[in-house]
Structures are given as C-alpha cells and as structure tokens.
C-alpha cells in the first residue's frame, strides 16, 4: 500500500473510523463516501413520481423546458453529446442542433454568448463543464450579467440566463475537479446562486432558476449525480428560491449546510442525539444568494448555538457571512461562538481528501465544542 494511503488509514484508526475493520485497501478509501444519502419524499400534491438520479432529474428539467419554451437554448462544451456527465443526453436529437449545441472550449465565450442570447429574448441555459473552470468567465458574470439590468436603468436585462455547473468533492477529483466556489459569487449583487441536495430539489430549483427574471448560477454536486436516487414528480414544478428548509427540528444546536453537506449533517444530528444527547436542528440553505437570514436566525434564537459546514476553504467561505449575520442578529441569544467546519485553506488535495472534507467526525467535534463552551 502506498505511503499516503497508510497515513490516511492510521488517521482513520486513531479517530475510530476503522475500528473493527479487518482489512482496508487504498482502493476502498478512494471509493468510500463520506456521507449517507438521505432521499426526499415529494408531497403527494406534486402528483405521479418516477425513480430518478440527479442526472436524470436535471435532464428531465431541461427536456421539459425545451419542450414548452420555444426560446430555450442549451449549449456548452460537449453538451450536444450529452455532456461529460450525460445531463443533456438525447436532447440534441429531440430538439435539433439549433437549440442544443456544442461551443468552443472557452468559458468566457460561453457566458458572453449566453448574455447576448438572454438580452435578445432567448431563455439561455449555459453549461460550464466543471465549476473549477468557471473562473475565466468571472468577468462576464460579475461585470456584465450581474450588472446589466442596473447599468441600463432596467431598460435591458439578461435575466433569462442560467449557468449550470457541477461542483464539489467527488472522491478522486483532486485540485482541479473538486472545488466549491459558491462564495466567490455570493459577493455579487444581481445574480442568484443555488445548490440542491438531491434530484427532487434539483428539478424544482433548476426550473425556478430557468424561469427567474435574474441571471442564476446553479451548482450541481457531482458526487450526487448517480449516488442520489429518489422519487421525483414527473410533471413540471418549481421550488422557491431564497428559502431555506428545516429538515429536522431540534432544540440544542442549529446545523446549516447545502448540497452534499446536508446529508453529512443529517447523520451528524443522529450521532449527536444518540451519543451526546444533543438535539440538533438541520437546515438546508439551498439558495446562497440571496440567502434566507430569517429562517437561520429564528432557529438560532431557539437553540442558542450554530454550526455551519461546507466543503470550500474556511477563510472567507460563505459560513463566514452566515456567522457574521447571526452574530449581529442573534447576539443576545447565543450560548457559544458560531462554529465553522469547513475545508482547509489549501488547494483541494487528492489522496488526502478524507482529511480535507468536513466529514461527520469533524462536525461532531464541533458540536461538542458548542455544547461544552
């Protein structure tokens, strides 16, 4: 076994992760998920459902949009062939090369083209192949898309622009295919930033982004693409943006996350209840910008303690904004300083990914700090 893998094993054994394990290989570690997926159950009011993974839910949303909106256009690198994750599979065959097509390998060009389409009245859906490669388009997103309405005094806008991109840890993506850059875009007035936790949420939130009158960035946790499977309504539906969701009620500690981290926190809440006797309230933020301060503050007023966890680096991650707001709004209700459990301030590693991610054990330690403060 390679030395880095042995180091990881030793670290896992010390913290009790591998207690009782007879034999573990580096391949096992590479394939081990750091969370257990918790499927949603759609309300019966949404009608008939069918079993979908996250890829299928995204594909179904795009299919419905192209079928019902003649102005809708889908484009990006390899999109016509289904995309690297197959989210647009078969859509070119159904709707033609004028509406579903490949672009050159130029993220700046993809977003600029989308801005032009949206300004001219099309419903532009752009795909950036990985969130790690969205940075060449940063200028177009921040200085053009986000400011178009403001700078023209509401005469023109590119509100019908949606940018889709896969993000987050996947188990083997390393520094160029594992990043979570949502905090970069949370600093930009004029756009909306959304991250779903599973197929049901993804379909409803993506449909809301596509129909919203503001440009939206829709981050899709790539580790959930095929690992997240649940019943999803077959009909067209939307879910509200900028509205967090309380998934588990509790009275001692508020846990806030988004995307994959929500599933980590649901398991953390169970561990905290069983081993520490601590009741946790788990909240999925869902929309990063504009975010739902009211739901978070209401929960912290009740519990007096807050832990925010995300995969992005600690310094200036979006947990910092949540912590600052809660400190301002709920200062007299806090029983302990806000705890942040995040990635480290380093590039995203490869073989050391298990140490980097904010797994359940780090979050449980964070809860211990909160309740013992």
mmCIF file of C-alpha atoms in Angstrom, residues 105-360:
data_model
loop_
_atom_site.group_PDB
_atom_site.id
_atom_site.type_symbol
_atom_site.label_atom_id
_atom_site.label_comp_id
_atom_site.label_asym_id
_atom_site.label_seq_id
_atom_site.Cartn_x
_atom_site.Cartn_y
_atom_site.Cartn_z
ATOM 1 C CA UNK A 105 -13.664 25.441 -25.152
ATOM 2 C CA UNK A 106 -13.975 28.996 -23.836
ATOM 3 C CA UNK A 107 -15.859 29.618 -20.600
ATOM 4 C CA UNK A 108 -15.699 33.373 -21.099
ATOM 5 C CA UNK A 109 -17.168 32.933 -24.559
ATOM 6 C CA UNK A 110 -19.901 30.568 -23.341
ATOM 7 C CA UNK A 111 -21.175 33.030 -20.743
ATOM 8 C CA UNK A 112 -20.783 36.048 -23.037
ATOM 9 C CA UNK A 113 -22.785 34.231 -25.711
ATOM 10 C CA UNK A 114 -25.440 33.367 -23.103
ATOM 11 C CA UNK A 115 -25.683 37.005 -22.022
ATOM 12 C CA UNK A 116 -26.255 38.036 -25.610
ATOM 13 C CA UNK A 117 -28.909 35.381 -26.145
ATOM 14 C CA UNK A 118 -30.737 36.296 -22.929
ATOM 15 C CA UNK A 119 -30.617 40.005 -23.745
ATOM 16 C CA UNK A 120 -32.145 39.264 -27.146
ATOM 17 C CA UNK A 121 -35.042 37.363 -25.537
ATOM 18 C CA UNK A 122 -33.913 33.730 -25.508
ATOM 19 C CA UNK A 123 -34.002 31.528 -22.453
ATOM 20 C CA UNK A 124 -30.271 30.766 -22.378
ATOM 21 C CA UNK A 125 -29.054 27.728 -20.428
ATOM 22 C CA UNK A 126 -25.263 27.545 -20.405
ATOM 23 C CA UNK A 127 -23.232 24.661 -19.045
ATOM 24 C CA UNK A 128 -19.730 25.129 -17.638
ATOM 25 C CA UNK A 129 -18.231 21.641 -17.663
ATOM 26 C CA UNK A 130 -16.761 21.914 -14.134
ATOM 27 C CA UNK A 131 -17.195 24.661 -11.544
ATOM 28 C CA UNK A 132 -13.398 24.705 -11.245
ATOM 29 C CA UNK A 133 -13.276 26.164 -14.785
ATOM 30 C CA UNK A 134 -15.828 28.918 -14.296
ATOM 31 C CA UNK A 135 -13.178 31.499 -13.395
ATOM 32 C CA UNK A 136 -12.317 32.561 -16.972
ATOM 33 C CA UNK A 137 -15.981 33.611 -17.156
ATOM 34 C CA UNK A 138 -15.828 35.546 -13.890
ATOM 35 C CA UNK A 139 -15.575 38.926 -15.605
ATOM 36 C CA UNK A 140 -18.577 38.238 -17.842
ATOM 37 C CA UNK A 141 -20.661 37.048 -14.880
ATOM 38 C CA UNK A 142 -19.723 39.831 -12.467
ATOM 39 C CA UNK A 143 -19.298 42.851 -14.737
ATOM 40 C CA UNK A 144 -21.845 42.031 -17.417
ATOM 41 C CA UNK A 145 -24.560 39.553 -16.401
ATOM 42 C CA UNK A 146 -24.973 40.739 -12.806
ATOM 43 C CA UNK A 147 -24.916 44.450 -13.657
ATOM 44 C CA UNK A 148 -26.772 44.545 -16.974
ATOM 45 C CA UNK A 149 -30.156 45.496 -15.520
ATOM 46 C CA UNK A 150 -28.690 48.066 -13.121
ATOM 47 C CA UNK A 151 -26.479 49.859 -15.617
ATOM 48 C CA UNK A 152 -29.318 50.274 -18.138
ATOM 49 C CA UNK A 153 -31.803 51.563 -15.591
ATOM 50 C CA UNK A 154 -33.940 48.440 -16.123
ATOM 51 C CA UNK A 155 -34.280 49.128 -19.850
ATOM 52 C CA UNK A 156 -32.484 45.866 -20.657
ATOM 53 C CA UNK A 157 -31.542 42.752 -18.739
ATOM 54 C CA UNK A 158 -30.181 39.230 -19.188
ATOM 55 C CA UNK A 159 -32.419 37.694 -16.552
ATOM 56 C CA UNK A 160 -33.153 34.657 -18.726
ATOM 57 C CA UNK A 161 -29.591 33.376 -18.308
ATOM 58 C CA UNK A 162 -28.982 30.225 -16.257
ATOM 59 C CA UNK A 163 -25.480 28.848 -15.785
ATOM 60 C CA UNK A 164 -25.270 25.194 -14.743
ATOM 61 C CA UNK A 165 -22.052 23.673 -13.444
ATOM 62 C CA UNK A 166 -21.012 20.587 -11.397
ATOM 63 C CA UNK A 167 -19.173 21.300 -8.150
ATOM 64 C CA UNK A 168 -17.739 19.769 -5.000
ATOM 65 C CA UNK A 169 -15.806 16.751 -3.822
ATOM 66 C CA UNK A 170 -16.262 13.524 -5.737
ATOM 67 C CA UNK A 171 -13.719 11.219 -4.077
ATOM 68 C CA UNK A 172 -10.963 11.443 -6.680
ATOM 69 C CA UNK A 173 -11.203 14.841 -8.368
ATOM 70 C CA UNK A 174 -8.174 16.478 -6.707
ATOM 71 C CA UNK A 175 -7.371 20.154 -7.068
ATOM 72 C CA UNK A 176 -8.957 20.848 -10.488
ATOM 73 C CA UNK A 177 -12.220 18.912 -10.207
ATOM 74 C CA UNK A 178 -13.383 19.231 -6.589
ATOM 75 C CA UNK A 179 -13.813 22.909 -5.786
ATOM 76 C CA UNK A 180 -16.871 24.635 -4.344
ATOM 77 C CA UNK A 181 -16.645 28.285 -5.497
ATOM 78 C CA UNK A 182 -20.089 29.466 -4.376
ATOM 79 C CA UNK A 183 -18.700 32.109 -2.004
ATOM 80 C CA UNK A 184 -16.990 33.939 -4.884
ATOM 81 C CA UNK A 185 -20.367 34.617 -6.463
ATOM 82 C CA UNK A 186 -22.159 35.392 -3.191
ATOM 83 C CA UNK A 187 -20.328 38.737 -3.236
ATOM 84 C CA UNK A 188 -22.015 39.850 -6.454
ATOM 85 C CA UNK A 189 -25.361 41.705 -6.324
ATOM 86 C CA UNK A 190 -27.571 40.958 -9.306
ATOM 87 C CA UNK A 191 -27.298 37.171 -9.597
ATOM 88 C CA UNK A 192 -28.771 34.227 -7.719
ATOM 89 C CA UNK A 193 -26.720 31.249 -6.556
ATOM 90 C CA UNK A 194 -28.457 27.922 -5.890
ATOM 91 C CA UNK A 195 -27.250 24.455 -4.775
ATOM 92 C CA UNK A 196 -29.619 21.433 -4.487
ATOM 93 C CA UNK A 197 -29.209 18.422 -2.200
ATOM 94 C CA UNK A 198 -30.840 15.806 -4.438
ATOM 95 C CA UNK A 199 -32.975 15.020 -7.507
ATOM 96 C CA UNK A 200 -36.353 16.280 -6.248
ATOM 97 C CA UNK A 201 -34.811 19.541 -5.099
ATOM 98 C CA UNK A 202 -32.691 19.855 -8.236
ATOM 99 C CA UNK A 203 -35.618 19.656 -10.628
ATOM 100 C CA UNK A 204 -37.745 22.188 -8.753
ATOM 101 C CA UNK A 205 -34.918 24.624 -8.034
ATOM 102 C CA UNK A 206 -33.445 24.442 -11.547
ATOM 103 C CA UNK A 207 -36.871 25.082 -13.056
ATOM 104 C CA UNK A 208 -37.193 28.119 -10.768
ATOM 105 C CA UNK A 209 -33.771 29.385 -11.878
ATOM 106 C CA UNK A 210 -34.644 28.977 -15.549
ATOM 107 C CA UNK A 211 -37.873 30.951 -15.062
ATOM 108 C CA UNK A 212 -36.458 33.595 -12.736
ATOM 109 C CA UNK A 213 -36.075 37.136 -14.036
ATOM 110 C CA UNK A 214 -32.486 37.320 -12.812
ATOM 111 C CA UNK A 215 -29.346 35.513 -14.025
ATOM 112 C CA UNK A 216 -28.745 32.417 -11.913
ATOM 113 C CA UNK A 217 -25.813 30.106 -11.237
ATOM 114 C CA UNK A 218 -26.914 26.561 -10.465
ATOM 115 C CA UNK A 219 -24.220 24.434 -8.804
ATOM 116 C CA UNK A 220 -24.768 20.669 -9.054
ATOM 117 C CA UNK A 221 -22.885 18.487 -6.504
ATOM 118 C CA UNK A 222 -21.296 15.985 -8.882
ATOM 119 C CA UNK A 223 -20.885 13.223 -6.296
ATOM 120 C CA UNK A 224 -24.703 13.106 -6.140
ATOM 121 C CA UNK A 225 -25.179 12.739 -9.902
ATOM 122 C CA UNK A 226 -25.619 8.975 -9.711
ATOM 123 C CA UNK A 227 -25.373 8.361 -5.983
ATOM 124 C CA UNK A 228 -28.550 10.318 -5.198
ATOM 125 C CA UNK A 229 -31.680 8.395 -6.215
ATOM 126 C CA UNK A 230 -35.249 9.095 -5.156
ATOM 127 C CA UNK A 231 -38.811 9.513 -6.380
ATOM 128 C CA UNK A 232 -39.218 12.688 -8.462
ATOM 129 C CA UNK A 233 -42.525 14.114 -9.756
ATOM 130 C CA UNK A 234 -42.864 13.678 -13.498
ATOM 131 C CA UNK A 235 -44.778 16.889 -14.054
ATOM 132 C CA UNK A 236 -43.465 20.430 -14.277
ATOM 133 C CA UNK A 237 -42.991 22.057 -10.836
ATOM 134 C CA UNK A 238 -40.902 24.729 -9.127
ATOM 135 C CA UNK A 239 -39.479 25.180 -5.637
ATOM 136 C CA UNK A 240 -38.958 28.619 -4.070
ATOM 137 C CA UNK A 241 -35.578 30.312 -4.315
ATOM 138 C CA UNK A 242 -34.050 32.165 -1.344
ATOM 139 C CA UNK A 243 -35.969 29.980 1.087
ATOM 140 C CA UNK A 244 -34.076 27.638 3.387
ATOM 141 C CA UNK A 245 -35.705 24.388 4.509
ATOM 142 C CA UNK A 246 -35.758 22.957 8.017
ATOM 143 C CA UNK A 247 -35.249 19.210 7.523
ATOM 144 C CA UNK A 248 -35.019 18.174 11.165
ATOM 145 C CA UNK A 249 -36.246 20.116 14.170
ATOM 146 C CA UNK A 250 -34.198 20.286 17.355
ATOM 147 C CA UNK A 251 -33.609 22.429 20.412
ATOM 148 C CA UNK A 252 -29.897 22.448 21.271
ATOM 149 C CA UNK A 253 -27.810 23.212 18.161
ATOM 150 C CA UNK A 254 -28.609 24.554 14.676
ATOM 151 C CA UNK A 255 -26.720 22.830 11.835
ATOM 152 C CA UNK A 256 -26.631 24.625 8.461
ATOM 153 C CA UNK A 257 -25.303 23.267 5.172
ATOM 154 C CA UNK A 258 -26.110 22.937 1.470
ATOM 155 C CA UNK A 259 -25.635 20.397 -1.275
ATOM 156 C CA UNK A 260 -23.841 17.199 -0.240
ATOM 157 C CA UNK A 261 -23.071 18.577 3.210
ATOM 158 C CA UNK A 262 -26.753 18.439 4.153
ATOM 159 C CA UNK A 263 -26.559 14.649 4.168
ATOM 160 C CA UNK A 264 -23.441 14.760 6.327
ATOM 161 C CA UNK A 265 -25.273 16.966 8.827
ATOM 162 C CA UNK A 266 -28.329 14.720 8.950
ATOM 163 C CA UNK A 267 -26.070 11.847 10.001
ATOM 164 C CA UNK A 268 -24.261 14.134 12.446
ATOM 165 C CA UNK A 269 -27.584 15.045 14.056
ATOM 166 C CA UNK A 270 -28.337 11.362 14.569
ATOM 167 C CA UNK A 271 -24.913 10.693 16.092
ATOM 168 C CA UNK A 272 -25.211 13.738 18.378
ATOM 169 C CA UNK A 273 -28.604 12.599 19.636
ATOM 170 C CA UNK A 274 -27.518 9.003 20.248
ATOM 171 C CA UNK A 275 -24.076 9.623 21.751
ATOM 172 C CA UNK A 276 -24.287 13.089 23.299
ATOM 173 C CA UNK A 277 -27.988 13.505 23.983
ATOM 174 C CA UNK A 278 -27.890 16.701 21.918
ATOM 175 C CA UNK A 279 -30.921 17.670 19.824
ATOM 176 C CA UNK A 280 -29.920 19.256 16.511
ATOM 177 C CA UNK A 281 -31.969 21.281 14.048
ATOM 178 C CA UNK A 282 -30.768 20.685 10.475
ATOM 179 C CA UNK A 283 -31.322 23.356 7.806
ATOM 180 C CA UNK A 284 -30.598 23.194 4.070
ATOM 181 C CA UNK A 285 -29.833 26.737 2.923
ATOM 182 C CA UNK A 286 -30.483 25.819 -0.764
ATOM 183 C CA UNK A 287 -30.011 29.375 -2.078
ATOM 184 C CA UNK A 288 -26.669 31.004 -1.300
ATOM 185 C CA UNK A 289 -27.618 34.387 -2.745
ATOM 186 C CA UNK A 290 -29.930 35.993 -1.756
ATOM 187 C CA UNK A 291 -29.951 33.769 1.332
ATOM 188 C CA UNK A 292 -32.674 33.193 3.894
ATOM 189 C CA UNK A 293 -31.476 35.014 7.011
ATOM 190 C CA UNK A 294 -34.858 34.814 8.708
ATOM 191 C CA UNK A 295 -35.064 31.009 8.880
ATOM 192 C CA UNK A 296 -31.495 30.702 10.188
ATOM 193 C CA UNK A 297 -31.918 33.465 12.769
ATOM 194 C CA UNK A 298 -35.221 32.040 14.003
ATOM 195 C CA UNK A 299 -33.580 28.665 14.569
ATOM 196 C CA UNK A 300 -30.552 30.128 16.373
ATOM 197 C CA UNK A 301 -32.801 32.160 18.659
ATOM 198 C CA UNK A 302 -34.349 28.832 19.674
ATOM 199 C CA UNK A 303 -31.170 26.754 20.020
ATOM 200 C CA UNK A 304 -28.580 29.355 21.016
ATOM 201 C CA UNK A 305 -25.858 27.539 19.066
ATOM 202 C CA UNK A 306 -24.918 27.402 15.391
ATOM 203 C CA UNK A 307 -22.614 25.174 13.335
ATOM 204 C CA UNK A 308 -22.168 25.868 9.625
ATOM 205 C CA UNK A 309 -20.330 23.324 7.442
ATOM 206 C CA UNK A 310 -19.218 23.482 3.817
ATOM 207 C CA UNK A 311 -16.544 21.916 1.611
ATOM 208 C CA UNK A 312 -14.998 25.211 0.478
ATOM 209 C CA UNK A 313 -11.995 26.646 2.367
ATOM 210 C CA UNK A 314 -12.526 28.141 5.811
ATOM 211 C CA UNK A 315 -11.316 31.699 5.215
ATOM 212 C CA UNK A 316 -13.986 33.824 3.537
ATOM 213 C CA UNK A 317 -16.189 30.793 2.868
ATOM 214 C CA UNK A 318 -19.912 31.522 2.937
ATOM 215 C CA UNK A 319 -20.082 30.222 6.512
ATOM 216 C CA UNK A 320 -18.263 33.421 7.491
ATOM 217 C CA UNK A 321 -21.120 35.562 6.160
ATOM 218 C CA UNK A 322 -23.691 33.433 7.971
ATOM 219 C CA UNK A 323 -21.668 33.649 11.197
ATOM 220 C CA UNK A 324 -21.347 37.449 10.930
ATOM 221 C CA UNK A 325 -25.062 37.905 10.281
ATOM 222 C CA UNK A 326 -26.092 35.596 13.130
ATOM 223 C CA UNK A 327 -23.690 37.376 15.489
ATOM 224 C CA UNK A 328 -25.350 40.671 14.545
ATOM 225 C CA UNK A 329 -28.960 39.459 14.623
ATOM 226 C CA UNK A 330 -28.836 36.926 17.475
ATOM 227 C CA UNK A 331 -26.017 38.119 19.737
ATOM 228 C CA UNK A 332 -28.035 38.054 22.966
ATOM 229 C CA UNK A 333 -29.373 34.571 22.188
ATOM 230 C CA UNK A 334 -26.016 32.905 21.536
ATOM 231 C CA UNK A 335 -24.734 30.449 24.140
ATOM 232 C CA UNK A 336 -21.443 29.892 22.294
ATOM 233 C CA UNK A 337 -19.456 31.383 19.393
ATOM 234 C CA UNK A 338 -20.601 30.243 15.960
ATOM 235 C CA UNK A 339 -18.665 27.137 14.883
ATOM 236 C CA UNK A 340 -17.466 26.709 11.284
ATOM 237 C CA UNK A 341 -16.444 23.276 9.984
ATOM 238 C CA UNK A 342 -15.011 23.706 6.505
ATOM 239 C CA UNK A 343 -12.258 22.706 4.123
ATOM 240 C CA UNK A 344 -8.724 23.859 4.814
ATOM 241 C CA UNK A 345 -7.067 26.936 3.325
ATOM 242 C CA UNK A 346 -5.125 24.831 0.832
ATOM 243 C CA UNK A 347 -5.705 23.588 -2.701
ATOM 244 C CA UNK A 348 -8.061 20.619 -2.720
ATOM 245 C CA UNK A 349 -5.875 17.505 -2.251
ATOM 246 C CA UNK A 350 -6.126 14.096 -3.887
ATOM 247 C CA UNK A 351 -5.044 11.225 -1.609
ATOM 248 C CA UNK A 352 -5.604 13.426 1.443
ATOM 249 C CA UNK A 353 -9.193 14.288 0.524
ATOM 250 C CA UNK A 354 -10.562 12.294 3.519
ATOM 251 C CA UNK A 355 -8.669 14.683 5.813
ATOM 252 C CA UNK A 356 -9.775 17.773 3.894
ATOM 253 C CA UNK A 357 -13.529 17.380 3.713
ATOM 254 C CA UNK A 358 -15.733 18.436 6.671
ATOM 255 C CA UNK A 359 -16.884 14.911 7.474
ATOM 256 C CA UNK A 360 -19.256 13.803 10.207
#
